[in-house]
Amino acid sequence: MLPDEIIKTFRIKKGKKFQLADIEPGDTCGLDMEKDEAKDLLATGVKRLRDLQERLYAEGRWSVLIVLQAMDAAGKDGAIEHVMSGINPQGCDVTSFKVPGPVELRHDFLWRTVAKLPERGRIGIFNRSYYEEVLVVRVHPDILAGQNLPPELITDDIWKERFEDINTFEKHLERSGTIVIKFFLHVSKDEQKRRFLERADDPEKHWKFSAKDVDERGYWDDYMAAYEDMIRHTATKSAPWHVVPADNKWFTRLVIAATLVERLERLDPQFPKVGEEDLRDMEAARAKLLSEDAAAPKKAKPAR
Ligand code: AMP
Ligand code: MG
C-alpha cells in the first residue's frame, strides 16, 4: 500500500490555518503508475480492508463512519465502488444523501443522518452528509430560507453554530465507539469540465450528465470558500479531514484505501476469544458431528 507519510500529507487534524491552495488536485506525490500497477496496489489494500472489516464485524464493538464530500464528478461513486469492492456487503451500508424532502425538513438537519449511522461492527459510508448543510446550503441562501427554521435563529452566526453542532455530534459519536473518517475529494475546475464533457460525449455516460451540475460550476469559488471554511472549523484530532487530490482517479482511490487500512489497523479489532467452557462445548459438538458418520449405515452404491 501507500506509505503512511503520503496519507499524513493529506490528513488535516487542526483546521485553523488550513488553505485549500496548499493541496494540488493533480498531485500524485511523485508516483507515476501504469494502470495495472495501480490496480494491483489497490487490490492489496482492498484485501487488507476486507480482513480488517471481518475482525471489526466479529468484535462487534466499534463502528466506522466514512464521510465523502466533493464537487460533482470528483469521483465519489467510483471510489466507493472500487475501494469497497472487496468488503462483505453484509457489514457495510452506503447512504447517498440527496436534497431533503418535506419530512426531513420538519426535523433538525442531523436527524436524517442519525438514522443511517452504522451499527457496532459495521462500516457506514455517507455519500454526501450533514456537511451539505454548510456547503450547498451556504452557497444557496434560498435553501436555508426553505428549511422552516424559526426566523430569529437565522443569524450571521448560523455557520459557526452549525460547525459547533457538527463537532459536538462527532465527539459524541467518538465517545460512543464510532470512528469518523472524512474525505474531501479535491478535483480541479478544469478536470471537472473534462469529465462533464466526457459524460456528454459518451452515450453510456449520458445518464450521469446533469445540466444542473454544469450550472453549479458557476458557484465554484463560493463552494471552494465554503469547503475551506468547513475544513478549518471541523478538522479535529479524532475526526480529521483527508483532502485527497482527485484529478487522477487511481491516486484518489489508493489514498482512500490506504487511509482506511491505516486507521483500521490502528484500531486493531480482534476476533472474540472463545472461553474454556465454550471450547469444551465446541469439542463435544464436534465429536458428535464426527460420530454421525460412524453411526450412519453405509449406502449401497447406485447401479450404473
Ligand atoms: P448527487 O449526489 O449528485 O446525486 O446530488 C445530490 C444533490 O443533493 C446535490 O446537489 C446536493 O448538493 C444535494 N443535497 C444533499 N444534501 C443536501 C442538503 N442537506 N440540502 C440541500 N441539498 C442537498
Ligand atoms: Mg450531482
PDB file of C-alpha atoms and ligand atoms in Angstrom, residues 71-73 76 98 128 196 199 208 210 212-213 216, ligand 2:
ATOM      1  CA  MET A  71     -17.893  18.633  -6.084  1.00  0.00           C
ATOM      2  CA  ASP A  72     -19.772  16.766  -8.824  1.00  0.00           C
ATOM      3  CA  ALA A  73     -17.705  14.339 -10.925  1.00  0.00           C
ATOM      4  CA  LYS A  76     -17.058   9.701  -5.039  1.00  0.00           C
ATOM      5  CA  LYS A  98     -29.933  13.956  -1.724  1.00  0.00           C
ATOM      6  CA  ARG A 128     -22.601  13.356   0.946  1.00  0.00           C
ATOM      7  CA  PHE A 196     -18.590  16.542 -17.711  1.00  0.00           C
ATOM      8  CA  ARG A 199     -20.255  12.285 -19.966  1.00  0.00           C
ATOM      9  CA  LYS A 208     -24.706  10.751 -15.384  1.00  0.00           C
ATOM     10  CA  SER A 210     -26.852  16.838 -15.442  1.00  0.00           C
ATOM     11  CA  LYS A 212     -27.833  21.423 -13.138  1.00  0.00           C
ATOM     12  CA  ASP A 213     -24.323  20.233 -12.273  1.00  0.00           C
ATOM     13  CA  GLU A 216     -23.353  24.671 -10.135  1.00  0.00           C
TER      14      GLU A 216
HETATM   15 MG    MG B   2     -24.903  15.709  -8.910  1.00  0.00          MG
END
